Amino acid sequence: MNLELSEEQTAVRQLAKDFVAREITPHVVEWDRTESVDRAIVKKLGEVGFLGLTIDEEYGGSGGDHLAYCLVTEELGRGDSAVRGIVSVSLGLVAKTVASWGSEEQKRQWLPGLTSGAYVGCFGLTEPGTGSDAGNLATKAVRDGDSYVISGTKMFITNGTWADVVLLFARTNDAPGHRGVSAFLVPTDTPGLTRRTIHGKLGLRGQATAELVLEDVRVPASAMLAPEGKGFSVAMSALAKGRMSVAAGCVGLAQAALDAAVRYAGEREQFGKPIAHHQLVQELISDIAVDVDAARLLTWRVADLIDRGLPFTTESSKAKLFASEAAVRAANNALQVFGGYGYIDEYPAGKLLRDARVMTLYEGTSQIQKLVIGRALTGVSAF
Ligand SMILES: Cc1cc2nc3c(=O)[nH]c(=O)nc-3n(C[C@H](O)[C@H](O)[C@H](O)COP(=O)(O)OP(=O)(O)OC[C@H]3O[C@@H](n4cnc5c(N)ncnc54)[C@H](O)[C@@H]3O)c2cc1C
C-alpha cells in the first residue's frame, strides 16, 4: 500500500478543504442550532463532483478511486458530520449500490440525478423492531400482477425527508430471516409513503433523519434491485463499503477535535502560561493525535483493498469500529482541553462530541462490528 497521495488525490483533497471552508464552516453553528442544514448544499456537492466519486462518468459520475472518496469524506467530516452523512448515504449507500447491483435501466434512471445532486437518496433498512437484527425485518412486499405492494415502517432514516428515492428492504416471501428479503428503489412521492422528521437528536441535528411509513405503496416489479431474495446481500454489501465512509468521516471529526484542542491550548492561559505548557494537557492532545493517525491508516487500508479488488469486509468493520470509538474519545478529550468552555456551543468541542456519539451506533454498532470480526477469525457466527 502506497501512503503517498497521487497528484489527483492531493488535488481532490484540496478541493474538499476549500469547499468545506467556503460552504460549510461559516454555517455549522447555525445549522446545528436550527436543526437544519441548508438543502442547497446538495446541489453544491453535486457541482464539485463529490456526489459522483467512484461512479462511472457515463452515468454522470466523477470517477476517482476509493481513497479519493475517503479523502473527501474525511474533509467533510472535519467540517460537519451532518453534511458528511448526506454524502455517505446518498452516494455511499444508494448510488454506489445502484451502480453495483442495478440493471442498465435502473442506472440510467437514478445515477445521473443522484450524482448531480438533483436527487437525494436514502437507505431504508432499520425498522422500529429491528436494528442490529436487520435480517428479521417485517416490512412486506406482496406481488400483484406486474407490481409489488409494500407496507411497513422504517426508522431512523438519514436524508429521509429530503430523499427522492429510498433504497428499501422488504420481505417478499416467507423464507425465514434474511433469505426472504428483497431490495427496491422506491420514489418517495409514490402514493402511500409518508415521512416524519425525528427531532431531539443528541447530535447530527442539522441532518434530516426520519421515520418512513408505507401503506400499500405500489411500485412496478421493475423497481426491484437485484434478484428476488437477494436484498440482504445487497444491504450487507452496501454497508461493508459504507462503513469505510463512516470511518473516514470519523477520522475527519477526530482531526477537527485535534485542531481545535491544539489551537485552544496555545491560546488559553492558566497558572501564568498557555495550558499547552502543562504536560497533562499535552497528554490529552497526544492521545487524540495517535487515535487520528491509527484510524486514518485503518481506513485507507480498506480503500486500498477495494481499489485492488481484494476482500475488505472484515477490514472495513475494523476501521469503522476503531475510528468511531476513536472519534468519541477524541471529541471527549478535546472537550476536556476546553474546560468549561467546551460545554457551551460557541466552542466546537461539544458539537463534535454530540455528533461523534452516533458513529458507534449506526451502520452496525460497535458490538456488531466485533461479531463480524470475530466470525471472520473463528469461523463461528454469533448471529
Ligand atoms: C442518527 C441515526 C441515523 C441512522 N440512519 C440510518 C439509515 O439511514 N438507514 C437505516 O436503515 N438505519 C439508520 N439508522 C439506524 C441504525 O443503523 C441502528 O440504530 C443501529 O443499527 C442499531 O439498531 P437499534 O438502534 O435498533 O439498536 P439494537 O439493535 O436494539 O441494539 C441495542 C443494543 O444491543 C446491542 N446488541 C444487539 N444485538 C446484539 C448482539 N447480537 N450481540 C451483542 N450486542 C447486541 C447493540 O450493540 C446495542 O448496544 C440510524 C440511526 C441513527 C441514530
Coordinates of C-alpha atoms and ligand atoms in Angstrom, one line a residue:
M1 CA 0.0 0.0 0.0
N2 CA 1.4 3.3 -1.1
L3 CA 0.9 6.1 1.5
E4 CA 1.9 8.8 -0.8
L5 CA -1.1 10.5 -2.4
S6 CA -1.2 10.9 -6.2
E7 CA -1.5 14.3 -7.8
E8 CA -5.2 13.7 -8.4
Q9 CA -5.8 12.6 -4.8
T10 CA -3.9 15.6 -3.5
A11 CA -6.0 17.9 -5.7
V12 CA -9.3 16.4 -4.7
R13 CA -8.4 16.7 -1.0
Q14 CA -7.6 20.4 -1.5
L15 CA -10.8 20.9 -3.4
A16 CA -12.7 19.4 -0.4
K17 CA -10.8 21.5 2.1
D18 CA -11.7 24.7 0.1
F19 CA -15.3 23.6 -0.3
V20 CA -15.6 23.0 3.5
A21 CA -14.0 26.4 4.3
R22 CA -16.3 28.2 1.9
E23 CA -19.6 26.3 2.0
I24 CA -19.8 24.6 5.4
T25 CA -17.7 26.1 8.2
P26 CA -19.4 29.5 8.2
H27 CA -22.8 27.8 8.7
V28 CA -22.0 24.9 11.1
V29 CA -23.2 26.5 14.4
E30 CA -26.4 27.9 12.8
W31 CA -27.3 24.6 11.1
D32 CA -26.8 22.8 14.4
R33 CA -28.9 25.3 16.4
T34 CA -31.7 25.4 13.9
E35 CA -31.6 21.7 13.3
S36 CA -31.5 22.3 9.6
V37 CA -28.6 22.1 7.1
D38 CA -29.4 24.3 4.1
R39 CA -30.6 21.9 1.4
A40 CA -28.8 24.0 -1.3
I41 CA -25.6 22.2 -0.1
V42 CA -26.7 19.1 -2.0
K43 CA -26.6 20.9 -5.4
K44 CA -23.2 22.4 -4.5
L45 CA -21.8 19.0 -3.5
G46 CA -23.0 17.7 -6.9
E47 CA -21.4 20.5 -8.8
V48 CA -17.9 19.8 -7.4
G49 CA -18.3 16.1 -8.2
F50 CA -18.4 14.9 -4.6
L51 CA -21.7 13.0 -5.1
G52 CA -20.3 11.1 -8.1
L53 CA -17.0 9.9 -6.7
T54 CA -16.1 6.3 -7.9
I55 CA -19.2 6.3 -10.2
D56 CA -18.5 5.9 -14.0
E57 CA -18.7 9.1 -16.0
E58 CA -21.2 7.6 -18.4
Y59 CA -23.8 7.7 -15.5
G60 CA -22.8 11.3 -14.5
G61 CA -20.2 10.2 -12.0
S62 CA -16.8 11.9 -11.5
G63 CA -14.7 8.7 -11.4
G64 CA -11.9 8.7 -8.9
D65 CA -10.8 5.8 -6.6
H66 CA -11.9 4.9 -3.1
L67 CA -9.0 6.6 -1.5
A68 CA -10.1 9.9 -3.1
Y69 CA -13.6 9.1 -1.8
C70 CA -12.1 8.7 1.7
L71 CA -10.2 11.9 1.5
V72 CA -13.3 13.9 0.6
T73 CA -15.4 12.2 3.2
E74 CA -12.7 12.9 5.8
E75 CA -12.7 16.6 4.9
L76 CA -16.5 16.8 5.0
G77 CA -16.4 15.1 8.4
R78 CA -13.9 17.6 9.6
G79 CA -16.3 20.3 8.5
D80 CA -19.6 18.9 9.6
S81 CA -20.7 15.3 10.2
A82 CA -24.3 16.2 9.3
V83 CA -23.2 17.2 5.8
R84 CA -20.8 14.3 5.5
G85 CA -23.6 11.9 6.3
I86 CA -25.7 13.2 3.4
V87 CA -22.9 12.1 1.0
S88 CA -22.2 8.8 2.8
V89 CA -25.8 7.8 2.4
S90 CA -26.9 9.3 -1.0
L91 CA -23.7 8.4 -2.8
G92 CA -22.2 5.7 -0.5
L93 CA -25.2 3.6 0.4
V94 CA -27.6 4.4 -2.5
A95 CA -25.8 5.5 -5.7
K96 CA -22.9 3.1 -5.3
T97 CA -25.3 0.2 -4.6
V98 CA -27.3 1.0 -7.7
A99 CA -24.0 1.1 -9.7
S100 CA -23.0 -2.3 -8.4
W101 CA -26.4 -4.1 -8.5
G102 CA -28.6 -2.2 -10.8
S103 CA -29.9 -3.0 -14.3
E104 CA -28.8 -0.7 -17.1
E105 CA -32.3 0.9 -16.9
Q106 CA -32.1 1.5 -13.2
K107 CA -28.6 3.0 -13.5
R108 CA -29.8 5.4 -16.2
Q109 CA -33.0 6.2 -14.2
W110 CA -31.2 7.1 -10.9
L111 CA -27.5 7.7 -11.2
P112 CA -27.3 11.0 -13.2
G113 CA -29.8 12.6 -10.7
L114 CA -28.0 11.2 -7.6
T115 CA -24.5 12.2 -8.8
S116 CA -25.5 15.7 -9.8
G117 CA -27.4 16.4 -6.6
A118 CA -30.7 16.8 -8.4
Y119 CA -31.9 13.8 -6.4
V120 CA -31.1 12.7 -2.8
G121 CA -31.1 9.0 -1.9
C122 CA -31.9 7.3 1.5
F123 CA -31.3 3.8 2.7
G124 CA -34.3 2.1 4.4
L125 CA -33.2 -0.9 6.3
T126 CA -33.8 -0.3 10.0
E127 CA -37.4 -0.7 11.5
P128 CA -38.8 0.1 14.9
G129 CA -38.4 -3.5 15.9
T130 CA -35.3 -4.5 14.0
G131 CA -31.9 -2.6 14.1
S132 CA -28.9 -4.9 14.6
D133 CA -31.1 -7.9 13.7
A134 CA -32.0 -6.3 10.3
G135 CA -32.5 -9.7 8.6
N136 CA -35.7 -10.1 10.6
L137 CA -37.3 -7.0 9.2
A138 CA -41.1 -7.0 8.9
T139 CA -41.9 -4.7 6.0
K140 CA -43.7 -6.8 3.4
A141 CA -43.8 -6.5 -0.4
V142 CA -46.6 -8.6 -2.0
R143 CA -46.6 -9.4 -5.7
D144 CA -49.7 -8.3 -7.5
G145 CA -49.5 -8.7 -11.3
D146 CA -46.7 -6.5 -12.6
S147 CA -46.4 -4.7 -9.3
Y148 CA -45.4 -5.1 -5.7
V149 CA -47.5 -3.6 -2.9
I150 CA -45.3 -2.6 0.1
S151 CA -46.4 -1.9 3.7
G152 CA -44.3 -1.3 6.8
T153 CA -42.3 1.3 8.8
K154 CA -38.7 2.3 8.5
M155 CA -36.9 4.0 11.4
F156 CA -34.0 6.5 11.8
I157 CA -33.6 7.0 8.1
T158 CA -30.9 9.6 7.2
N159 CA -31.9 12.0 4.5
G160 CA -35.4 10.6 5.0
T161 CA -37.4 13.8 4.5
W162 CA -35.1 15.1 1.8
A163 CA -34.9 12.0 -0.3
D164 CA -36.3 11.5 -3.8
V165 CA -35.7 7.8 -3.7
V166 CA -35.4 5.2 -1.0
L167 CA -33.4 2.0 -1.4
L168 CA -35.9 0.0 0.6
F169 CA -35.6 -3.5 2.0
A170 CA -38.8 -5.6 2.3
R171 CA -39.8 -9.2 2.8
T172 CA -41.1 -10.8 -0.5
N173 CA -41.6 -14.4 0.7
D174 CA -42.0 -16.4 3.9
A175 CA -38.5 -17.8 3.9
P176 CA -37.1 -17.3 7.5
G177 CA -34.7 -14.4 8.4
H178 CA -32.7 -12.7 5.7
R179 CA -33.5 -15.2 2.9
G180 CA -36.9 -13.7 2.3
V181 CA -35.6 -10.1 1.9
S182 CA -35.6 -8.2 -1.4
A183 CA -34.4 -4.6 -2.3
F184 CA -36.5 -2.0 -4.1
L185 CA -35.9 1.5 -5.5
V186 CA -39.0 3.4 -4.4
P187 CA -39.6 7.1 -5.4
T188 CA -40.6 8.9 -2.3
D189 CA -43.5 10.6 -4.0
T190 CA -45.3 7.3 -4.5
P191 CA -48.8 7.4 -3.0
G192 CA -49.0 5.7 0.4
L193 CA -45.5 6.7 1.5
T194 CA -45.4 9.3 4.3
R195 CA -42.4 10.8 6.3
R196 CA -42.0 12.2 9.7
T197 CA -38.9 14.1 10.9
I198 CA -37.3 12.8 14.1
H199 CA -36.5 15.7 16.3
G200 CA -34.5 16.0 19.5
K201 CA -31.4 14.1 18.3
L202 CA -28.3 14.3 20.6
G203 CA -26.1 15.2 17.6
L204 CA -26.3 15.4 13.7
R205 CA -29.0 17.9 14.5
G206 CA -28.9 19.5 11.0
Q207 CA -29.4 16.2 9.3
A208 CA -32.9 15.2 8.1
T209 CA -33.5 11.9 10.0
A210 CA -37.0 10.4 9.5
E211 CA -39.4 7.7 10.1
L212 CA -41.0 6.4 6.8
V213 CA -44.4 4.8 6.8
L214 CA -45.5 2.8 3.8
E215 CA -49.2 1.9 3.4
D216 CA -50.0 -0.1 0.3
V217 CA -47.2 1.6 -1.7
R218 CA -47.4 0.2 -5.2
V219 CA -44.3 0.0 -7.4
P220 CA -43.7 -1.7 -10.7
A221 CA -41.9 -5.1 -10.5
S222 CA -39.0 -3.4 -12.3
A223 CA -38.3 -1.3 -9.2
M224 CA -36.7 -4.4 -7.6
L225 CA -32.9 -4.1 -7.3
A226 CA -31.1 -7.4 -7.8
P227 CA -32.9 -10.7 -8.0
E228 CA -35.7 -11.6 -5.6
G229 CA -34.4 -12.8 -2.2
K230 CA -31.0 -11.1 -2.7
G231 CA -32.0 -8.0 -0.7
F232 CA -29.9 -8.8 2.4
S233 CA -26.8 -9.4 0.3
V234 CA -27.4 -6.0 -1.3
A235 CA -27.8 -4.4 2.1
M236 CA -24.7 -6.1 3.5
S237 CA -22.5 -5.2 0.5
A238 CA -23.7 -1.6 0.7
L239 CA -22.9 -1.4 4.4
A240 CA -19.4 -3.1 4.0
K241 CA -18.4 -0.1 1.8
G242 CA -20.5 2.3 3.8
R243 CA -18.5 1.5 7.0
M244 CA -15.4 2.8 5.3
S245 CA -17.1 6.1 4.6
V246 CA -18.3 6.4 8.2
A247 CA -14.7 5.6 9.4
A248 CA -13.3 8.3 7.1
G249 CA -15.9 10.8 8.4
C250 CA -14.8 9.8 12.0
V251 CA -11.2 10.5 11.1
G252 CA -12.2 14.0 9.9
L253 CA -14.2 14.6 13.1
A254 CA -11.3 13.4 15.3
Q255 CA -8.9 15.6 13.2
A256 CA -11.2 18.6 13.9
A257 CA -11.1 17.8 17.6
L258 CA -7.3 17.7 17.4
D259 CA -7.0 21.0 15.5
A260 CA -9.4 22.7 18.0
A261 CA -7.6 21.3 21.1
V262 CA -4.2 22.4 19.8
R263 CA -5.4 25.9 18.9
Y264 CA -7.1 26.4 22.2
A265 CA -4.2 25.0 24.3
G266 CA -2.0 27.6 22.7
E267 CA -4.4 30.5 23.5
R268 CA -5.8 29.7 26.9
E269 CA -3.6 30.7 29.9
Q270 CA -3.7 29.2 33.4
F271 CA -1.0 29.4 36.1
G272 CA 0.6 32.2 34.1
K273 CA 1.2 30.3 30.8
P274 CA -0.7 28.7 28.0
I275 CA -2.2 25.4 29.0
A276 CA -0.2 23.7 26.2
H277 CA 2.7 24.0 28.7
H278 CA 1.1 21.7 31.1
Q279 CA 2.1 18.1 30.5
L280 CA -1.3 16.6 31.3
V281 CA -2.9 18.8 28.6
Q282 CA -0.2 17.6 26.2
E283 CA -1.2 14.0 27.1
L284 CA -4.8 14.7 26.1
I285 CA -3.6 16.2 22.8
S286 CA -1.2 13.3 22.1
D287 CA -3.9 10.7 22.8
I288 CA -6.1 12.4 20.2
A289 CA -3.3 12.6 17.6
V290 CA -2.5 8.8 17.9
D291 CA -6.2 8.0 17.5
V292 CA -6.4 10.1 14.4
D293 CA -3.4 8.5 12.7
A294 CA -4.4 5.0 13.6
A295 CA -8.0 5.5 12.4
R296 CA -6.8 7.1 9.2
L297 CA -4.4 4.2 8.4
L298 CA -7.0 1.6 9.0
T299 CA -9.5 3.5 6.8
W300 CA -7.0 4.0 3.9
R301 CA -6.2 0.2 4.0
V302 CA -9.9 -0.5 3.2
A303 CA -9.9 1.9 0.3
D304 CA -6.7 0.3 -1.0
L305 CA -8.2 -3.2 -0.8
I306 CA -11.4 -2.1 -2.6
D307 CA -9.4 -0.4 -5.3
R308 CA -7.3 -3.5 -5.8
G309 CA -10.4 -5.7 -6.0
L310 CA -9.4 -7.7 -2.8
P311 CA -11.7 -8.8 0.1
F312 CA -12.3 -5.9 2.5
T313 CA -15.4 -6.6 4.7
T314 CA -13.5 -7.5 7.9
E315 CA -11.1 -4.7 7.5
S316 CA -14.0 -2.3 6.9
S317 CA -15.5 -3.4 10.2
K318 CA -12.2 -3.0 12.0
A319 CA -11.8 0.5 10.6
K320 CA -15.4 1.5 11.5
L321 CA -15.1 0.0 15.0
F322 CA -11.8 1.7 15.8
A323 CA -12.5 5.1 14.0
S324 CA -15.9 5.5 15.6
E325 CA -14.7 4.7 19.1
A326 CA -11.6 6.9 18.4
A327 CA -13.9 9.8 17.3
V328 CA -15.8 9.7 20.6
R329 CA -12.6 9.6 22.6
A330 CA -11.0 12.4 20.6
A331 CA -14.0 14.7 21.0
N332 CA -14.2 13.9 24.7
N333 CA -10.5 14.6 25.1
A334 CA -10.8 17.9 23.2
L335 CA -13.7 18.9 25.4
Q336 CA -11.5 18.3 28.4
V337 CA -8.9 20.6 26.9
F338 CA -11.5 23.3 26.6
G339 CA -12.6 23.0 30.2
G340 CA -15.9 24.7 31.0
Y341 CA -15.9 26.5 27.6
G342 CA -16.1 23.0 26.0
Y343 CA -19.6 22.7 27.4
I344 CA -21.2 25.6 25.6
D345 CA -21.9 25.7 21.9
E346 CA -19.9 28.8 21.0
Y347 CA -16.9 26.4 21.0
P348 CA -16.6 23.4 18.7
A349 CA -15.9 20.5 21.2
G350 CA -19.4 19.9 22.5
K351 CA -20.9 19.6 19.0
L352 CA -18.1 17.2 17.9
L353 CA -18.8 15.0 20.9
R354 CA -22.6 15.0 20.3
D355 CA -22.0 14.2 16.6
A356 CA -19.4 11.6 17.3
R357 CA -21.6 9.6 19.6
V358 CA -23.8 8.1 16.9
M359 CA -20.9 6.8 15.0
T360 CA -20.6 3.7 17.3
L361 CA -24.3 3.1 16.8
Y362 CA -25.2 3.4 13.1
E363 CA -24.2 1.2 10.1
G364 CA -23.7 -1.5 12.7
T365 CA -23.0 -0.9 16.4
S366 CA -19.5 -1.5 17.8
Q367 CA -20.8 -4.8 19.2
I368 CA -22.0 -5.9 15.8
Q369 CA -18.6 -4.9 14.2
K370 CA -16.9 -7.1 16.9
L371 CA -19.2 -10.0 15.9
V372 CA -18.3 -9.6 12.2
I373 CA -14.6 -9.6 13.0
G374 CA -14.9 -12.5 15.5
R375 CA -16.8 -14.5 12.9
A376 CA -14.1 -13.9 10.3
L377 CA -11.4 -15.1 12.7
T378 CA -13.2 -18.1 14.3
G379 CA -15.5 -19.2 11.5
V380 CA -18.3 -19.2 14.1
S381 CA -21.3 -17.0 13.5
A382 CA -22.7 -15.5 16.7
F383 CA -25.7 -14.0 14.8
Ligands
LIG1 C1 -28.9 9.3 13.6 C2 -29.2 7.9 13.1 C3 -29.2 7.7 11.7 C4 -29.5 6.5 11.1 N1 -29.5 6.3 9.8 C5 -30.0 5.1 9.3 C6 -30.3 5.0 7.9 O1 -30.0 5.9 7.1 N2 -30.8 3.8 7.4 C7 -31.0 2.8 8.3 O2 -31.5 1.7 7.8 N3 -30.8 2.9 9.6 C8 -30.3 4.0 10.1 N4 -30.0 4.1 11.5 C9 -30.3 3.0 12.4 C10 -29.0 2.4 12.9 O3 -28.3 1.7 11.9 C11 -29.5 1.5 14.1 O4 -29.9 2.3 15.2 C12 -28.4 0.5 14.5 O5 -28.2 -0.5 13.6 C13 -28.7 -0.2 15.9 O6 -30.0 -0.7 15.9 P1 -31.0 -0.3 17.1 O7 -31.0 1.1 17.3 O8 -32.3 -1.0 16.8 O9 -30.3 -1.0 18.4 P2 -30.5 -2.5 18.8 O10 -30.2 -3.4 17.7 O11 -31.7 -2.7 19.6 O12 -29.2 -2.6 19.9 C14 -29.3 -2.2 21.2 C15 -28.0 -2.6 21.9 O13 -27.9 -4.1 21.9 C16 -26.7 -4.4 21.3 N5 -26.9 -5.7 20.6 C17 -27.8 -6.0 19.7 N6 -27.7 -7.2 19.2 C18 -26.5 -7.7 19.8 C19 -25.8 -8.9 19.7 N7 -26.2 -9.9 18.8 N8 -24.7 -9.1 20.4 C20 -24.2 -8.0 21.2 N9 -24.9 -6.9 21.3 C21 -26.0 -6.7 20.6 C22 -26.3 -3.3 20.4 O14 -24.9 -3.3 20.1 C23 -26.8 -2.1 21.2 O15 -25.8 -1.8 22.1 C24 -29.7 5.4 12.0 C25 -29.6 5.6 13.4 C26 -29.4 6.8 13.9 C27 -29.4 7.0 15.4

